[in-house]
Each structure stands twice: as C-alpha cells, then as structure tokens.
Coordinates of C-alpha atoms and ligand atoms in Angstrom, one line a residue:
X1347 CA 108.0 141.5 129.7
X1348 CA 104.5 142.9 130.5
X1349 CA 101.7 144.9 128.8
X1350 CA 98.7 147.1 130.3
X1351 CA 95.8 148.0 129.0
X1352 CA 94.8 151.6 128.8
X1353 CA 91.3 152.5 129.5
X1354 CA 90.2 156.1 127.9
X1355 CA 86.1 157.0 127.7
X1356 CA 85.8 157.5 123.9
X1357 CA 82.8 159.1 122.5
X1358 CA 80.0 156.7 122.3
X1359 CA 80.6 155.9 118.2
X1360 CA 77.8 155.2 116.4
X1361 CA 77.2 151.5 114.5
X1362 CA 78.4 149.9 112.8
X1363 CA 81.9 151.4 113.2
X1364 CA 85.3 149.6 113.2
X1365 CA 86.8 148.6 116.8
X1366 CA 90.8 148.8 116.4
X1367 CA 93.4 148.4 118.6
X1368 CA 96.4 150.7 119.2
X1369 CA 99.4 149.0 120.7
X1370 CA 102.2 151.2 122.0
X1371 CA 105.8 150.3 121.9
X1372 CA 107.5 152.9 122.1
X1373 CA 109.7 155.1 120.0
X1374 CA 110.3 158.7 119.7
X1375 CA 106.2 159.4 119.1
X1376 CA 105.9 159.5 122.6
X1377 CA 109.1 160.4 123.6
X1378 CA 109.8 163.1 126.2
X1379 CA 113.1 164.8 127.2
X1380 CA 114.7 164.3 130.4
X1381 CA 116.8 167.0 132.3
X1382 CA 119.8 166.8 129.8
X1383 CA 117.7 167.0 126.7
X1384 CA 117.7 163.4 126.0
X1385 CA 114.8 162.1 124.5
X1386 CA 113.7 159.0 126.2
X1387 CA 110.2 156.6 126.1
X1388 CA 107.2 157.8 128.0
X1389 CA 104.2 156.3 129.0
X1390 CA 100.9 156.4 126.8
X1391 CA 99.4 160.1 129.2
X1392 CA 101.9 162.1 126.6
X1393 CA 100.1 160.7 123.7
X1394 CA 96.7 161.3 125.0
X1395 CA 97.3 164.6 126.5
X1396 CA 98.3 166.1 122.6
X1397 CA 95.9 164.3 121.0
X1398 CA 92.8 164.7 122.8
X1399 CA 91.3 163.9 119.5
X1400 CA 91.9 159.9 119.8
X1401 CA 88.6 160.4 122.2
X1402 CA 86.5 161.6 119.6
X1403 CA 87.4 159.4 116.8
X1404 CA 84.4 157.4 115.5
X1405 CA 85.7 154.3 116.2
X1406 CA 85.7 151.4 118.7
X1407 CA 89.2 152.2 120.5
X1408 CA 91.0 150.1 122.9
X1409 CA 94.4 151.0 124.1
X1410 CA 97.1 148.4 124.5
X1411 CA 100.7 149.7 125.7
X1412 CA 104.0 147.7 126.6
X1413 CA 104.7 148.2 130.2
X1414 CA 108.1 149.8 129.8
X1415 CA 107.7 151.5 126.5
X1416 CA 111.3 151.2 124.6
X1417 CA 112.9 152.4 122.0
X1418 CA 113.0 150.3 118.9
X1419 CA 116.7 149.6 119.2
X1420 CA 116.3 147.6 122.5
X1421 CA 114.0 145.3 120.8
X1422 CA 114.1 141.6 120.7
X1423 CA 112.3 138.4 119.4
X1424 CA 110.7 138.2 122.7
X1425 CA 108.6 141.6 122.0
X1426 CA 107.9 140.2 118.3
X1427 CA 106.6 137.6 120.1
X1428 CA 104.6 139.6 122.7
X1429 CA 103.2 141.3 119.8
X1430 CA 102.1 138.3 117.9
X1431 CA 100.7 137.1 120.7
X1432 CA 98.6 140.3 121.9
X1433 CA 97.5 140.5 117.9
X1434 CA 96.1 136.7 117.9
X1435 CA 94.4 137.1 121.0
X1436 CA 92.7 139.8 120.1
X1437 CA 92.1 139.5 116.3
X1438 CA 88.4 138.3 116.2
X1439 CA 87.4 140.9 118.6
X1440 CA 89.0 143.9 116.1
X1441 CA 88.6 145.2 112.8
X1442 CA 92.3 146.4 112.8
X1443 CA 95.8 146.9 114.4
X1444 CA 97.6 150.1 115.1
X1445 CA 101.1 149.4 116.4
X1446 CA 103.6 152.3 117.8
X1447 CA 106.9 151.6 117.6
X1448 CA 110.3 153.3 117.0
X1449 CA 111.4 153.8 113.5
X1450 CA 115.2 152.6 114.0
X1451 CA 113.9 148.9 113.9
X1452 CA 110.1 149.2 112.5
X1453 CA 110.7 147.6 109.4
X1454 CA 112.7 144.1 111.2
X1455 CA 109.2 144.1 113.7
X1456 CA 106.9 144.7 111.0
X1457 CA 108.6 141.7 108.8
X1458 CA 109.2 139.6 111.2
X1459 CA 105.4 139.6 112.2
X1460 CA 104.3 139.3 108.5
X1461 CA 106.0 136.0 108.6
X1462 CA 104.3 135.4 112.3
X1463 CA 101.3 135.7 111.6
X1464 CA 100.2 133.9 108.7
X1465 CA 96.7 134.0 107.0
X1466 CA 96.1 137.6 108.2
X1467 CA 92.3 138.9 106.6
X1468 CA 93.0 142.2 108.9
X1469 CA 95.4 145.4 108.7
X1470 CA 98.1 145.4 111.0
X1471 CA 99.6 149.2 110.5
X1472 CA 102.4 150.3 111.9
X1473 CA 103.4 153.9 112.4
X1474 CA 105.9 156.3 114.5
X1475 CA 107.2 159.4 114.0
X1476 CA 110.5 161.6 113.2
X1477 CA 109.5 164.2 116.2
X1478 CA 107.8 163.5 119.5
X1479 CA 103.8 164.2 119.8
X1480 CA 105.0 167.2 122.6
X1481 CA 107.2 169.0 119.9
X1482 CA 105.1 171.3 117.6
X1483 CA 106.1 170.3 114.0
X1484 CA 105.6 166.7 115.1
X1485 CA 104.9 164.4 112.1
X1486 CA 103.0 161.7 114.8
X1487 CA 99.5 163.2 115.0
X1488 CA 99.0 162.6 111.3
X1489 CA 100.5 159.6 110.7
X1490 CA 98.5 158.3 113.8
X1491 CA 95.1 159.6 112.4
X1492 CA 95.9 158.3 109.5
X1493 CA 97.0 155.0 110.2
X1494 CA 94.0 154.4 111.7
X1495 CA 91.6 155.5 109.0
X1496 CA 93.9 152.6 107.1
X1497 CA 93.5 149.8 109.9
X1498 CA 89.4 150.8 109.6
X1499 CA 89.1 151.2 105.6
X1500 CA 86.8 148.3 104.4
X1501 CA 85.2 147.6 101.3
X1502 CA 82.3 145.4 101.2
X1503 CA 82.4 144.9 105.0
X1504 CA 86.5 143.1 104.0
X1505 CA 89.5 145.0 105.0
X1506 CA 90.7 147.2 102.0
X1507 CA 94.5 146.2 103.3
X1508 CA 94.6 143.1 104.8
X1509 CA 98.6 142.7 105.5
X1510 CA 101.2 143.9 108.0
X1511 CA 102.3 147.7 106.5
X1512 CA 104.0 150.8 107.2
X1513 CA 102.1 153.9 107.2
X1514 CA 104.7 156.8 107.5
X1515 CA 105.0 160.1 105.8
X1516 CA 101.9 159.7 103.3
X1517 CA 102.9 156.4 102.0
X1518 CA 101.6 152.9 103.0
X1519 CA 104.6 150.6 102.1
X1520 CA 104.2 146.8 102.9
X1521 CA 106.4 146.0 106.1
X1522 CA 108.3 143.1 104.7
X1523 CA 109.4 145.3 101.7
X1524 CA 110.0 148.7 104.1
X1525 CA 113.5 149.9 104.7
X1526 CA 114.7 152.9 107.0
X1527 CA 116.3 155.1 104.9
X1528 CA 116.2 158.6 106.8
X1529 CA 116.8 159.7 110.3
X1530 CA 116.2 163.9 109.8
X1531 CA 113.9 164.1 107.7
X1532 CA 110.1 162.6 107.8
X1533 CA 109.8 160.6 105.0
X1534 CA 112.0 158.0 106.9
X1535 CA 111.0 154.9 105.2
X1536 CA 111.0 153.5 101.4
X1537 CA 109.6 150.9 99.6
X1538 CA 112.5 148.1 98.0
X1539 CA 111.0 146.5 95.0
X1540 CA 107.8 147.0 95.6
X1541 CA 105.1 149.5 94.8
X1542 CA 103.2 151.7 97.6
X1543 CA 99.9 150.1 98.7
X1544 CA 98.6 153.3 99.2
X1545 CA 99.6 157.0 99.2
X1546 CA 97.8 159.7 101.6
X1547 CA 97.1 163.0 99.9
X1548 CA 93.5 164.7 100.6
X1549 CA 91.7 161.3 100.4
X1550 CA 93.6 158.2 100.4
X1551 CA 94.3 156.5 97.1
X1552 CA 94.9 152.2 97.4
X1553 CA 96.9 150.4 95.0
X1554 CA 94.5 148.1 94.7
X1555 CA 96.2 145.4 92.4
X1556 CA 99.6 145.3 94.6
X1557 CA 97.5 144.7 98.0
X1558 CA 97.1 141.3 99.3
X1559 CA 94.2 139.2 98.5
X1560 CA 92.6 137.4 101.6
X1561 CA 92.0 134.1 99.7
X1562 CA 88.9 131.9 100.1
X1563 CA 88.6 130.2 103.8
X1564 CA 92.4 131.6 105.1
X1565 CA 92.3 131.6 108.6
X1566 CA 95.0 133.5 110.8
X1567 CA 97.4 131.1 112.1
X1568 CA 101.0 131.8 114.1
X1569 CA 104.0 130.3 114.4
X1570 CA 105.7 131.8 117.6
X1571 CA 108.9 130.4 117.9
X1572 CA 111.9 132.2 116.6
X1573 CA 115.6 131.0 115.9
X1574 CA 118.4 133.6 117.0
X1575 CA 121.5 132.0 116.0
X1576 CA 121.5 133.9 112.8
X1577 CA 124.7 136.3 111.4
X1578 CA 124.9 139.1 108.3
X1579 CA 128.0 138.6 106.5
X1580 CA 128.3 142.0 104.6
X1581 CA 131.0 141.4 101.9
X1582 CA 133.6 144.5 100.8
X1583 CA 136.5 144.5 98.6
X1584 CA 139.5 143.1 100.9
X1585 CA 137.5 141.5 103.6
X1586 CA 139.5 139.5 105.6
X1587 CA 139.6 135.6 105.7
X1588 CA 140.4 135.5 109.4
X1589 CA 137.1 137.6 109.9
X1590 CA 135.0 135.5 107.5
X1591 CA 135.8 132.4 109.3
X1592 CA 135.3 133.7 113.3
X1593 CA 131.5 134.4 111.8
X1594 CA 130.8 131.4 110.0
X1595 CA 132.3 129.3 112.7
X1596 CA 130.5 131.0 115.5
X1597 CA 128.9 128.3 117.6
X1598 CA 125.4 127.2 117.1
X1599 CA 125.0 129.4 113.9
X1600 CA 122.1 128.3 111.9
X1601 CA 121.7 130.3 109.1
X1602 CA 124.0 133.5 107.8
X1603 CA 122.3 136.7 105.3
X1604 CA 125.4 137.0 103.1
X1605 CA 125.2 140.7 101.8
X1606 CA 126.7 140.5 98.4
X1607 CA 127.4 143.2 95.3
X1608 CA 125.2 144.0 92.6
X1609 CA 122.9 140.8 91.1
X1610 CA 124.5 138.9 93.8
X1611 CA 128.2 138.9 93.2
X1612 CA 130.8 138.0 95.7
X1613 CA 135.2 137.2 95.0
X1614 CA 136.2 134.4 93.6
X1615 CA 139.3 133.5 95.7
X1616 CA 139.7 130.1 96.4
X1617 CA 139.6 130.7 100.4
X1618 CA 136.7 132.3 100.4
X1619 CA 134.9 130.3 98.3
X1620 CA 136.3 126.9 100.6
X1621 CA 135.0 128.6 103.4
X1622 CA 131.3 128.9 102.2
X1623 CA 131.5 125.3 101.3
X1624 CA 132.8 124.0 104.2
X1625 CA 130.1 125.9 106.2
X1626 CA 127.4 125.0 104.0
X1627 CA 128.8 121.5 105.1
X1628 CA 128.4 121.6 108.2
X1629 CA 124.1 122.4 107.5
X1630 CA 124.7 126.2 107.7
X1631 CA 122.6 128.0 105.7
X1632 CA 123.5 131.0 103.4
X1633 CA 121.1 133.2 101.8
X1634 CA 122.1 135.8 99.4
X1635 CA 120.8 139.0 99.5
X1636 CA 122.2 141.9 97.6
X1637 CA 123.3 145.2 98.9
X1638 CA 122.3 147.2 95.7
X1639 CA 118.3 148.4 97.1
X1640 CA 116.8 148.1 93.6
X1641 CA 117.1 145.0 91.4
X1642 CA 117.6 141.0 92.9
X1643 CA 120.4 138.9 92.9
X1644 CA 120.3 136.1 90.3
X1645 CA 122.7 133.3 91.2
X1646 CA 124.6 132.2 87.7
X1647 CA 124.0 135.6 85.8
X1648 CA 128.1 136.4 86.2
X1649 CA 131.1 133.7 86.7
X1650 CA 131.6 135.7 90.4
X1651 CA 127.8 134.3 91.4
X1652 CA 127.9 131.3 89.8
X1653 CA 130.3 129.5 91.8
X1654 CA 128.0 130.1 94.8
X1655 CA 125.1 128.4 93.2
X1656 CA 127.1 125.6 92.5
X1657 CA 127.8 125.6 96.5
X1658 CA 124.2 125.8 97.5
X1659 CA 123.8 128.9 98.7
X1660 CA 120.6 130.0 97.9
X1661 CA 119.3 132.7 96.5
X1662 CA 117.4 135.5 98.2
X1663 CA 116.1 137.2 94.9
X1664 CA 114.8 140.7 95.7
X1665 CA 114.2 140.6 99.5
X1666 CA 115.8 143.4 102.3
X1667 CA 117.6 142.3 104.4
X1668 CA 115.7 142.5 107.3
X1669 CA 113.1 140.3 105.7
X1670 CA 115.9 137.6 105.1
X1671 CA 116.9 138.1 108.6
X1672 CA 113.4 137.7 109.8
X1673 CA 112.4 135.2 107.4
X1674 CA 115.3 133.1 108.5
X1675 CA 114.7 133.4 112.1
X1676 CA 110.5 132.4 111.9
X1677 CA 111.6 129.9 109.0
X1678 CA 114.3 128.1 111.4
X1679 CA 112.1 128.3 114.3
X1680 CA 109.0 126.2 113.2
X1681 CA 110.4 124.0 110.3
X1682 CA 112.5 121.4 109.4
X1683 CA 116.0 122.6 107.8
X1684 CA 115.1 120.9 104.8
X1685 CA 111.6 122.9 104.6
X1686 CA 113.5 125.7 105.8
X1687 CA 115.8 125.5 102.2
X1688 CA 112.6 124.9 100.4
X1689 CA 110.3 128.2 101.7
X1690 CA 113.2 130.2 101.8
X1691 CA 113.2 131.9 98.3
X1692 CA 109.2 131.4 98.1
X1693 CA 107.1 134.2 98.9
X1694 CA 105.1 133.7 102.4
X1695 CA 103.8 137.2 102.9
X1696 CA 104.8 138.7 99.2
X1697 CA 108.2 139.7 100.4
X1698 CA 109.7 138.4 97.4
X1699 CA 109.1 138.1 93.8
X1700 CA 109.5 135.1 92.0
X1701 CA 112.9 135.3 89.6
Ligands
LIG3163 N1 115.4 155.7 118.4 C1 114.0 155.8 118.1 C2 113.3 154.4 118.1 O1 113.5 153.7 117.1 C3 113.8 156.5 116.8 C4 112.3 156.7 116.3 O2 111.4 156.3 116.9 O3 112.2 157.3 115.3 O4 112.7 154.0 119.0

C-alpha cells in the first residue's frame, strides 16, 4: 500500500493563512465511468481538472493521494493505518486534515481514526460525495470547499473543531457518532445520539458546546495497532442456535458487537443464554449495542437484558455500531483484555455518553 504526493502551483496565499492537507482515498467524488457505465476510482487529475478553484483557494494546500485510489468498500485496517500514519507525520506541519473517501464505509474510517489518534488539537474532516465531481449536479465541489473552510476555521489562533468529523450535505456530524443512512439521495449521513457540530447554510453556524475541548497540555498521540478477529452477532426473532455457535466459536475470535433489540434486549432461551456464557468463558468479549438508532441499551432495565448483565456482557450504551466495531478493534490492539473491559463503555473520543 503506497501514497504519492500531488504537487499543484496554488496561488501564492497571503499570511498568515492555514496550510491543510487533502488526502484522497477514493470513492465516487472522483469517480469516472468506464466503457460499460461503471463508475470506478480515478486518479486525483479528475478532481483538479473540475475544480480549478482548489488553485485559488487562500490557503496553504498540499495534496496527498493513495496510490490506487479505492472505493470505500475495499478498505481495510491497513489503510486506517496508512492514514493515521500520513496524519501524525504530518500534523505539526498543518492547520487541518481533509480526507476523501467513499461514503459506503466513511463513518467505520472516520471512527476508527477517532480512536487512533488520540489527543487530536486539529480538524480531521472527512467528506465525499453522492455524484462524481465530472457529473453536473455533483454534490462534491461543495462539500469539498466547504470541508475545508471547516479544517481552516480557528478562533483565537485554536481550531474551532478540533476532532475527527463528517462534513456532508450541510451538516458537520462527529465521525464516531456518523452513520450512512442514504445511498440516492445527498444527505447520505446522520448523526446517532448526538447533536450536529455544525450546520452549513450561508455562513457556517458551530455548535459550540457539543464540540470537543482540546484540554490543557494534550498532545496527539497514536496507537497503530489494530485487532481483526472481531464478529457482529445481529440477533432476530428465530435465529438459529447452530448459527450462533459457528460465530462465537470461530477461531481466534476476540471480541463480538452483539446487535440486540430495543434498550438492549436479546431471548431468554436457555441455549442461547449458555452459549454467551460459555463464550464469555473462554475471554471473549461481548459488547451490546442496540439496533434501535436512537436511544442506548441499558443492561437490567427488562428481565430479557438482565440476564446478560449477570453474564458479563457489557454494555455498549449509545454507540453505533461501527464505533463498537472500531473501538473494539484499536481497544484489543494496544491494551490488555482487562483494560480493554474497563475502556470499553468509557468515552475515548465522545462516542459515547455516560448512562
Ligand atoms: N461505493 C462508493 C464508495 O464508498 C460510494 C461513495 O463514495 O459514495 O467508495
């Protein structure tokens, strides 16, 4: 896995101005179609070519793209960690971060770097688009621009949003609380539990109080390792018990997001419930996360979640599931299992509220 940087002569900006860095995935923004009308990745000419603006922005550009740019559904750890590793090395030299990426898997990249790279003081926005830059209704020119302005704002010479977020469609939602919830339309992403940092209009308006605070002294640290041997177990009325037990006795499993009903509910049948306890046994962990996107599960609140308390599977209170997923994998990769159990329900990038 390889990156290049892109050299393009910007207008000479005048100082102070904020230096940001645009890093290019992949994803339908700069999508073209080959012969059969298939939309596949191209490289980062299409985007400059229909946005000749990006020269004449007054900022401090440089240009980072991902030697084969993909889309979002072929990515893997190894990319999140490519990433991480491009935004560390770079972070003193920059104001901001601008990544491109599909939309398909934007909010697991955008989590799973919230929990990477800890101590941020800087914006790392992320952004795509619905329609290619080439195609005339595209959504990607403004949600570009306007990512930027985001990954530049400052107050006070500090960075107005100092987190990993999603700018798409108007509204800046933080990444470890974003979920994809629309593939034809342009507003393709939503906020779960969370309010909007910030919504675009005419001028941009910040929701101040829901932003992070860089606190006194933090200092950007990452952790780079990440644990794959992670499963969902998505829970339906008359799942199976043959199927329940080829996941949870997978080899090497680790850790397993258990997508449960409502506040966290799941059957009470004595096989099912011998099952979680005979994985939790073995160390596995289970996290429970509900499928309901509004509300968190509380372990105890009914007799059908109680009984999983009791078994120590642990709550994952309000958090999506691809921050659970991503949590889980950074979490498992860089900590003890019994640190692991501890940080798992706490907030390490504010994707979780305290229950
Ligand atoms: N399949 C595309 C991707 O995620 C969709 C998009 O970019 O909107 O790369």
């Amino acid at each position: 896995m390889k990156y290049t940087e892109i050299k393009i002569n910007t207008a000479t900006p005048e100082s102070p101005v904020s230096k940001i860095m645009i890093i290019y995935t992949g994803g339908t923004f700069g999508m073209s179609r080959d012969k059969n009308g298939v939309l596949v990745p191209y490289d980062f000419s299409l985007i400059l070519e229909h946005l000749p603006t990006l020269r004449n922005l007054m900022l401090d550009l440089s240009i980072i793209s991902f030697e084969h740019p993909i889309d979002s559904s072929n990515i893997e750890p190894e990319h999140w960690q490519m990433l991480g590793k491009i935004i560390f090395d770079n972070y003193t030299l920059h104001d901001g971060f601008v990544v491109l990426h599909g939309t398909d898997t934007m909010a697991y990249t955008a989590s799973a770097l919230s929990f990477m790279l800890q101590g941020l003081s800087k914006p790392v926005v992320f952004t795509g688009a619905q329609l290619p830059i080439s195609e005339t209704r595209s959504d990607a020119r403004e949600n570009l621009i306007t990512s930027l302005e985001i990954a530049s704002a400052k107050i006070d010479g500090r960075a107005v949003v100092p987190e990993v977020c999603i700018y798409f469609d108007d509204q800046l939602i933080r990444g470890n609380r974003a979920k994809k919830v629309e593939s034809m339309h342009f507003d393709a992403f939503e906020s779960e539990n969370y309010p909007l940092l910030a919504k675009a209009g005419v001028s941009i308006t910040y929701a101040h109080a829901f932003i992070k605070q860089v606190k006194v002294g933090e200092k950007l640290t990452w952790l780079p390792s990440l644990e794959r041997n992670i499963a969902i177990l998505k829970l339906f009325p008359g799942i199976n018990e043959a199927i329940v037990n080829a996941i949870l006795s997978a080899p090497n499993l680790s850790a397993v997001v258990m997508e449960t009903f409502g506040s966290g509910n799941a059957p009470s049948s004595q096989w099912f419930l011998a099952q979680l306890k005979k994985a939790i046994e073995r160390g596995i962990i289970i996290v429970n996360i509900s499928q309901c996107p509004g509300g968190m599960v509380i372990q105890g609140k009914y007799e059908t979640s109680k009984a999983l308390e009791e078994l120590g599977v642990i709550s994952g209170a309000d958090m999506t599931i691809e921050a659970a997923i991503t949590k889980l994998m950074v979490l498992l990769g860089n900590y003890p299992i019994y640190e692991v159990k501890q940080l798992i329900g706490k907030s390490l990038a504010g994707e979780v509220t305290a229950n």
